[in-house]
Short mmCIF file of C-alpha atoms in Angstrom, two decimals:
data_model
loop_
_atom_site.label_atom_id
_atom_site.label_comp_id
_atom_site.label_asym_id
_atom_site.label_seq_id
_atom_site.Cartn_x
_atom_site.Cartn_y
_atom_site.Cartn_z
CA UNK M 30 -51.35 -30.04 -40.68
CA UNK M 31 -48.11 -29.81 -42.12
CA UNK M 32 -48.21 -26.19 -42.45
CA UNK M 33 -49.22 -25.90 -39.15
CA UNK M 34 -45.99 -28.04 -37.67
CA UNK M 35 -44.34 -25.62 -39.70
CA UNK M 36 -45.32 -22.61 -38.37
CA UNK M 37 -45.24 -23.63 -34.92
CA UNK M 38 -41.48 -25.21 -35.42
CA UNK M 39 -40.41 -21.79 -36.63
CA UNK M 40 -40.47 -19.70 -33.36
CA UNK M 41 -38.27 -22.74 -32.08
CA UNK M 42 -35.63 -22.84 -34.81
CA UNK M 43 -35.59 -18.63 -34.40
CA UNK M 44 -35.03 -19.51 -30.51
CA UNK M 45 -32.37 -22.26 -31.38
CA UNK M 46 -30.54 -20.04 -33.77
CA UNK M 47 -30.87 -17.02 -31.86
CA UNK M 48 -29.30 -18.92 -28.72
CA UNK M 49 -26.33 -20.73 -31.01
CA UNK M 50 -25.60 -17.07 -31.84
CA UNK M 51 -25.61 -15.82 -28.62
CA UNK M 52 -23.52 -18.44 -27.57
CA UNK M 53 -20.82 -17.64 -30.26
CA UNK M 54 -21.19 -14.10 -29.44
CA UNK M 55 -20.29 -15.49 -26.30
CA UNK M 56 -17.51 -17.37 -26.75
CA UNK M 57 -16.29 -14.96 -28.91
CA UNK M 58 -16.58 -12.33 -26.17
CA UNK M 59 -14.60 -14.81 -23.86
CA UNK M 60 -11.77 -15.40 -26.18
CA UNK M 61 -11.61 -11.82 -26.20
CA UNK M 62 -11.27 -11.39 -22.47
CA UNK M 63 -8.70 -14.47 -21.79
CA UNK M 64 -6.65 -12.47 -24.88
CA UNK M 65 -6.80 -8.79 -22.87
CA UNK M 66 -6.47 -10.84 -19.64
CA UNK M 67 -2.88 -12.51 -20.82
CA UNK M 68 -1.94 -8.92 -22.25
CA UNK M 69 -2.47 -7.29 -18.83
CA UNK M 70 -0.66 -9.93 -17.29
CA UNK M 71 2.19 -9.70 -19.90
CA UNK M 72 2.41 -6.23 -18.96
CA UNK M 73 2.33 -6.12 -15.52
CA UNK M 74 5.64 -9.14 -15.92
CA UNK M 75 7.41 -6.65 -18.21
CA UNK M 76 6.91 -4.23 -15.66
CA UNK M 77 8.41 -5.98 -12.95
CA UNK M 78 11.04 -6.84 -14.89
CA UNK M 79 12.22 -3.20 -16.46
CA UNK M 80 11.62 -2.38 -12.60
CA UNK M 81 14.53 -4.97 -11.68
CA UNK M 82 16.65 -3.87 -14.22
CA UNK M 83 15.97 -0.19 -12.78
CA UNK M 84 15.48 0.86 -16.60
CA UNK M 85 13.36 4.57 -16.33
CA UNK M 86 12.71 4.56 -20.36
CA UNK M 87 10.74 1.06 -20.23
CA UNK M 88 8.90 1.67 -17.17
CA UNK M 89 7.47 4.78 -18.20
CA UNK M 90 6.44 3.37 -21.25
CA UNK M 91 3.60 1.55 -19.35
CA UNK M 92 2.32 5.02 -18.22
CA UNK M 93 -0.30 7.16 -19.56
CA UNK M 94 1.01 11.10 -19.66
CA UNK M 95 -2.60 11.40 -18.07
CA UNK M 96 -1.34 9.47 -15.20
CA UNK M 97 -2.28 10.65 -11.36
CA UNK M 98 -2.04 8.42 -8.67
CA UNK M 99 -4.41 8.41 -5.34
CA UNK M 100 -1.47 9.98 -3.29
CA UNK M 101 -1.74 13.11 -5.91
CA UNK M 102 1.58 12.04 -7.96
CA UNK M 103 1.32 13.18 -11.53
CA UNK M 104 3.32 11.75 -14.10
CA UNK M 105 6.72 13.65 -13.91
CA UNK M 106 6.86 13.42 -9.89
CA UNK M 107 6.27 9.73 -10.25
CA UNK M 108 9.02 8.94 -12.75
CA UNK M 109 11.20 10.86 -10.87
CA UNK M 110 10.27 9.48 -7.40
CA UNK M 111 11.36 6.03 -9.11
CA UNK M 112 14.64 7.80 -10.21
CA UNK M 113 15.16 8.63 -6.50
CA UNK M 114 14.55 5.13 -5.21
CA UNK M 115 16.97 3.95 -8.00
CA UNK M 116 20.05 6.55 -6.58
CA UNK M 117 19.23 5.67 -2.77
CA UNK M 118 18.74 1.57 -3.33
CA UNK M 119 21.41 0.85 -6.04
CA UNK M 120 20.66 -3.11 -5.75
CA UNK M 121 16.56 -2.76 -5.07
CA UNK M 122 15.10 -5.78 -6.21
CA UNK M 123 11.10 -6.31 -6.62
CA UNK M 124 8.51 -9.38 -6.75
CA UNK M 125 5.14 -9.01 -7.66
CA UNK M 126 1.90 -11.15 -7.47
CA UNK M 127 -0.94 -10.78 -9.09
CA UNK M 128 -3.93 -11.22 -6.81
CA UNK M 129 -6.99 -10.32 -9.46
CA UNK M 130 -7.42 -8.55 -12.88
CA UNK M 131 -11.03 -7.59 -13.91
CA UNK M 132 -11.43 -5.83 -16.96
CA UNK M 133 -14.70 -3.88 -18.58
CA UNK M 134 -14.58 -2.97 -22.36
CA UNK M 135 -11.54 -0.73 -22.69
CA UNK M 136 -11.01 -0.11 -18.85
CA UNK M 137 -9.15 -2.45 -16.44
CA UNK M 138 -8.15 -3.03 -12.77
CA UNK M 139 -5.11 -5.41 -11.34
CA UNK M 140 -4.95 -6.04 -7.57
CA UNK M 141 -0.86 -6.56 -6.74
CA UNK M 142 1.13 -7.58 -3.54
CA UNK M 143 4.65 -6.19 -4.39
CA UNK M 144 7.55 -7.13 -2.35
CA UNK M 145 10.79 -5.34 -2.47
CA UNK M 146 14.23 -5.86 -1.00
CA UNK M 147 17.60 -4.47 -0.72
CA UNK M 148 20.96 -4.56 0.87
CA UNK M 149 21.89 -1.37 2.69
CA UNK M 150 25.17 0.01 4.21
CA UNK M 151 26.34 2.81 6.44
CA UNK M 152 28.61 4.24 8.88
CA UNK M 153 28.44 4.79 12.46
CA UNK M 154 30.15 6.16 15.51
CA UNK M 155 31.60 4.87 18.74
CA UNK M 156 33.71 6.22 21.85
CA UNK M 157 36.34 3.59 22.50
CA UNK M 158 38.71 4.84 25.34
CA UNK M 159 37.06 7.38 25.86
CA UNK M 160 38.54 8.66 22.32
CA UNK M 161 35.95 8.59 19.35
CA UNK M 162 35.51 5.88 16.57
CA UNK M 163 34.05 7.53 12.96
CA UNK M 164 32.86 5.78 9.89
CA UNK M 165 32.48 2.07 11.35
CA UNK M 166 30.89 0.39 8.53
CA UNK M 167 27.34 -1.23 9.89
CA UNK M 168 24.95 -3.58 7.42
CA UNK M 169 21.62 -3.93 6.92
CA UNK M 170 18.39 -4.86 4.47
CA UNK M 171 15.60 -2.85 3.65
CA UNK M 172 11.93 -4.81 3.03
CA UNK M 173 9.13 -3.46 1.89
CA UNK M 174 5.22 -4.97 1.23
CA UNK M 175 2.68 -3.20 -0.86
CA UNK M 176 -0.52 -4.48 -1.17
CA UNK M 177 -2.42 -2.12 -4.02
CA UNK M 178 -4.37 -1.70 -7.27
CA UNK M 179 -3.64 0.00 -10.50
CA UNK M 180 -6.19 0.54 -13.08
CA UNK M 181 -5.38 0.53 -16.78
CA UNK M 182 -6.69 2.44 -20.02
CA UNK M 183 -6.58 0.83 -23.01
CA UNK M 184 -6.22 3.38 -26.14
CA UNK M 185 -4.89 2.47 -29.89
CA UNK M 186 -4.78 -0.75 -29.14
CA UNK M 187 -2.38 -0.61 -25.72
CA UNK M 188 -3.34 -0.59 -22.07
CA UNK M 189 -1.37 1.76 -20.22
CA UNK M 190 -1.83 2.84 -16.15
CA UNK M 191 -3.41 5.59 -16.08
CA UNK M 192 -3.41 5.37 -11.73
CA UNK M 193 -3.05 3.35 -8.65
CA UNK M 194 -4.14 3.10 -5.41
CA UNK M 195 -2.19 1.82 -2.56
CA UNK M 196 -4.02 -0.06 0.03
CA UNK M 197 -1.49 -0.48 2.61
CA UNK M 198 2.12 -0.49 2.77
CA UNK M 199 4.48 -1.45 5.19
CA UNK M 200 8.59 -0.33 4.94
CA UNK M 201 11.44 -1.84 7.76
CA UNK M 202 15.05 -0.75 7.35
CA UNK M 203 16.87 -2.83 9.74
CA UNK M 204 21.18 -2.42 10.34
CA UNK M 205 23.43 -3.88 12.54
CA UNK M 206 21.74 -5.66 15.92
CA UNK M 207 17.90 -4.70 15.08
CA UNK M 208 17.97 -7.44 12.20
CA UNK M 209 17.97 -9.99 14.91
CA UNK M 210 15.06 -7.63 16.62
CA UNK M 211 11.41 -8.19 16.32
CA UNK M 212 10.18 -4.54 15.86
CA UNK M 213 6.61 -3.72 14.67
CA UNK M 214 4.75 -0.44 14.25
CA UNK M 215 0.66 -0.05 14.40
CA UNK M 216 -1.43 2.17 13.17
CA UNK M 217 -4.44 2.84 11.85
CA UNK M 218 -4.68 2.34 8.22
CA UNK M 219 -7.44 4.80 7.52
CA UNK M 220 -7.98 8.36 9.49
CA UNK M 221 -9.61 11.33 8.71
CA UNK M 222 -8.11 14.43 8.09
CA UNK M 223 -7.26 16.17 11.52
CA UNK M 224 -7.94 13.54 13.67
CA UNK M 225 -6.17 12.03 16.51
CA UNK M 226 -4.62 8.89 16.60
CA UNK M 227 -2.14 6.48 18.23
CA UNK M 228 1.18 5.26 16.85
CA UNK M 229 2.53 2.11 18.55
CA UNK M 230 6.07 0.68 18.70
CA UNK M 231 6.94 -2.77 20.20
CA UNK M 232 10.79 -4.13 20.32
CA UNK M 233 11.77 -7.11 21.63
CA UNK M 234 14.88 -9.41 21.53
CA UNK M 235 16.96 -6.07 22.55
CA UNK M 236 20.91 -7.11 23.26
CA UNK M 237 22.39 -7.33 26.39
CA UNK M 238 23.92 -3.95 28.22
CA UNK M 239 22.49 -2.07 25.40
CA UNK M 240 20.28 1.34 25.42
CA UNK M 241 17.64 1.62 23.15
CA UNK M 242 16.41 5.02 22.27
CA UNK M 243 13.41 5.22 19.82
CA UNK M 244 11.25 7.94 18.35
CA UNK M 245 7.74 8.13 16.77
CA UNK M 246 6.48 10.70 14.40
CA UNK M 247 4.60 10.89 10.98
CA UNK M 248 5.62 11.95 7.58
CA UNK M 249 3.51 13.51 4.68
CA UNK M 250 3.89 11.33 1.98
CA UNK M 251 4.43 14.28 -1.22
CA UNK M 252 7.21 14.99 -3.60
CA UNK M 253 10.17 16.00 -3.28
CA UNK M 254 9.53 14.24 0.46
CA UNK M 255 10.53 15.97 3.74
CA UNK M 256 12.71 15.12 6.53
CA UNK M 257 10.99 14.19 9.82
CA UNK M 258 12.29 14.81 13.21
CA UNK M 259 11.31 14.21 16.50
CA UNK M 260 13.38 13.62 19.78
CA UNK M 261 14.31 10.00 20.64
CA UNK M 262 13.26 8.67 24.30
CA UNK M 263 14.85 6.68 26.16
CA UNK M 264 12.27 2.86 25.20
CA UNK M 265 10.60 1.60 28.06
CA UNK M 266 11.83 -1.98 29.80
CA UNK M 267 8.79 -3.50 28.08
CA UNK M 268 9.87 -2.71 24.55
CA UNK M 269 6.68 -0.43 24.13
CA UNK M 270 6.58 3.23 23.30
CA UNK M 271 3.16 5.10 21.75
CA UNK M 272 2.45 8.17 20.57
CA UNK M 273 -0.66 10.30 20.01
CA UNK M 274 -0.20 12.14 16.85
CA UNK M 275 -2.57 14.18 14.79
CA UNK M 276 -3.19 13.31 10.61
CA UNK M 277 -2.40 16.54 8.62
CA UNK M 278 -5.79 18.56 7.20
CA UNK M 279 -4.86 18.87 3.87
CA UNK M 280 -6.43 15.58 2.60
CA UNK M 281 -2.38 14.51 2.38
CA UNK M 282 -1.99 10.58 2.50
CA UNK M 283 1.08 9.91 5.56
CA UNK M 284 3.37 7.11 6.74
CA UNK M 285 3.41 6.10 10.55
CA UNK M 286 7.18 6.19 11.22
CA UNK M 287 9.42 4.51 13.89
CA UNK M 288 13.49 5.17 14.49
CA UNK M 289 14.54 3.29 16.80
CA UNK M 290 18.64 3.09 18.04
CA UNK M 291 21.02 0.63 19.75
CA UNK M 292 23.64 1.73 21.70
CA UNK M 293 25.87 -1.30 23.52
CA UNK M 294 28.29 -0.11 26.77
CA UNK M 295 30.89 -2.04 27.87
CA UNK M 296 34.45 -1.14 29.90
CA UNK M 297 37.30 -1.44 28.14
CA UNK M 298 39.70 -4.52 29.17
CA UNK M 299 41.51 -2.06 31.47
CA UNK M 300 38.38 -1.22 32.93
CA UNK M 301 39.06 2.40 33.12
CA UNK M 302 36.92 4.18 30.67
CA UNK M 303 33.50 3.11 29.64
CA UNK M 304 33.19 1.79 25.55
CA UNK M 305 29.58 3.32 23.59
CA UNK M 306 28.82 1.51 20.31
CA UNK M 307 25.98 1.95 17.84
CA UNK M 308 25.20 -1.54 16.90
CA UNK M 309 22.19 -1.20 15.49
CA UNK M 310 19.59 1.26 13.91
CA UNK M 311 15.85 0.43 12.38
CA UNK M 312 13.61 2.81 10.59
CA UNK M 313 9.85 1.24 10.38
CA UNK M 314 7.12 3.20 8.31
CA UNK M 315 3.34 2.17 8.02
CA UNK M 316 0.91 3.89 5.59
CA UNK M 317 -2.14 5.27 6.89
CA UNK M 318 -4.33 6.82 4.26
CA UNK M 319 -6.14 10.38 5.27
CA UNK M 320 -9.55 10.87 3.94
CA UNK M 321 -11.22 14.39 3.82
CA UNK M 322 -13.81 15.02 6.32
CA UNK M 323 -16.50 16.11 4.20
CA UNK M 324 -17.51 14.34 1.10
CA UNK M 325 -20.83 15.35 0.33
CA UNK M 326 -21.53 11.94 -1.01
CA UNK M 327 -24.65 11.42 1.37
CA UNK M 328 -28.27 13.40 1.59
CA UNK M 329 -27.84 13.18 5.60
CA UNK M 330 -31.65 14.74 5.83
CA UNK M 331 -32.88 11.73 3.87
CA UNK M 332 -30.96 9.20 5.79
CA UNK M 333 -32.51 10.52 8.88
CA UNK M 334 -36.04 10.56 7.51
CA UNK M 335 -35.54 6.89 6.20
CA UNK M 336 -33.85 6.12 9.35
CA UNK M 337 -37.29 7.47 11.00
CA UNK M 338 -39.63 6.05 9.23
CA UNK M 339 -38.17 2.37 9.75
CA UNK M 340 -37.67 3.11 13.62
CA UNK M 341 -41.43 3.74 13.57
CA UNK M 342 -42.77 0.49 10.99
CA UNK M 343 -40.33 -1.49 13.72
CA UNK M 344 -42.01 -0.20 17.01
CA UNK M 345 -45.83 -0.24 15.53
CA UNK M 346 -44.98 -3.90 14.45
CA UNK M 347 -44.09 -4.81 17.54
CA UNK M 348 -47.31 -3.15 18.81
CA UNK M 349 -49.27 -5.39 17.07
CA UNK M 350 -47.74 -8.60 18.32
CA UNK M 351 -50.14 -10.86 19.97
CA UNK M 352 -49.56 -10.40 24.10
CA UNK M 353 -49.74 -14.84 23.91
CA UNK M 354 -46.97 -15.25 21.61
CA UNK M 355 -44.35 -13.38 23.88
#
């Protein structure tokens, strides 16, 4: 009998052990994740702060040579895009917040919100007395929200990004008058390559005896980045101007961008000659990812068989309802 109790207790002490080292395996796996987890976290703070100190050497050392970003910035072009923002926003500040990190064995992914600011001068023009003004000094701020992911390699030991993708972004440079403005751009954030769609601007809040002349147009997001022009009209009474453009073909990710310009009249205290001012200017730009046309991803002929088949199950079981239960 007492052999018997102990063969039968075996199986349950093999089960108990096996389970206590599952668990430990377990917990030991855990330990190992909240570890990697506080290292990611470490490095995405050390990030942010080399970025606020605007120091090129310890930012890059976060970055795998391998690195290639969804936009189709390699390494070099990246670092030096970041050298570029440095020159043209001398004070650029940033804030980031971590929304998730998931990690799986030596591969990671961090969801961000980044939030960047910076103080911004320049110098306009103006016709006082009918004689012009040059190099009037006008303020502003720039503000920028990115919402995006990077995804992380870890190799010898050391996570390092080896890309990013940017989900949406959203940039307003506001001097002078528009600060006070409420000006918003819309777009839509995902197109397809060649295909029509409609930019939006809405201004409101515009001074008194002031013109406002805006302009819509979109910009190719690449390195080293290209100038955009387009001809300013004259902004509706409304505050609403739209614009059908059309997304570039060459798979090229592009910003939705607004200029927009105040210009305040006045006569001078003799009232013989009429004063123009530019008290304001705003720049808004939107991301709108492009996405090539054709993937290949999908087997459309067995999509439309499958499709087929269910459209006929559905219509012969609805032959076969009863004619009293409808």
């Amino acid at each position: 009998m007492r052999k018997f109790f102990i063969f039968l207790a075996l199986p349950f002490i093999m089960l108990f052990l096996s389970a206590a080292l599952d668990s430990q395996s377990a917990f030991g796996a855990e330990k190992t994740y909240i570890k990697e987890k506080s290292e990611i976290r470490t490095l995405i703070n050390d990030l942010n702060k080399y970025s606020n100190e605007h120091d090129i050497e310890g930012i890059k050392s976060y970055y795998s040579k391998d690195y290639k970003s969804y936009d189709g910035f390699n390494y070099d072009a990246f670092l030096l895009s970041i050298k570029d923002t440095f020159k043209s926003y001398p004070d650029i500040s940033y804030k980031s917040k971590i929304k998730s990190i998931n990690i799986n064995g030596n591969f990671a992914s961090v969801e961000l919100i980044d939030t960047s600011t910076s103080k911004r001068q320049t110098t306009t023009q103006a016709i006082i007395n009918n004689k012009p003004v040059l190099d009037e000094k006008m303020y502003g701020t720039m503000e920028s929200v990115c919402h995006y992911v990077v995804y992380l390699k870890k190799s010898n030991n050391k996570w390092q990004i080896y890309s990013d993708n940017i989900i949406s972004e959203e940039t307003a440079i506001k001097y002078g008058t528009t600060e006070d403005m409420k000006i918003g751009i819309w777009s839509p954030p995902v197109v397809e390559e060649g295909e029509e769609y409609c930019i939006s601007l809405n201004a409101t809040n515009k001074p008194k005896n002031s013109i406002m002349l805006a302009s819509l147009t979109r910009e190719e997001i690449k390195y080293p980045p290209s100038t955009p022009f387009d001809a300013f009209r004259k902004m509706p009474k409304d505050g609403a101007l739209e614009r059908l453009v059309i997304a570039n073909k060459k798979g090229i990710n592009e910003y939705s961008l607004a200029s927009l310009g105040i210009t305040e009249i006045s006569l001078n205290e003799e009232r013989t000659a009429i004063n123009y001012k530019m008290s304001g200017v705003a720049f808004i730009m939107k991301r709108v990812n492009v996405y090539p046309k054709k993937r290949n991803a999908v087997n459309q002929e067995y999509v439309k068989n499958l499709l087929s088949k269910e459209d006929k199950t559905d219509n012969n079981a609805q032959k076969e309802v009863p004619k009293e239960s409808l």
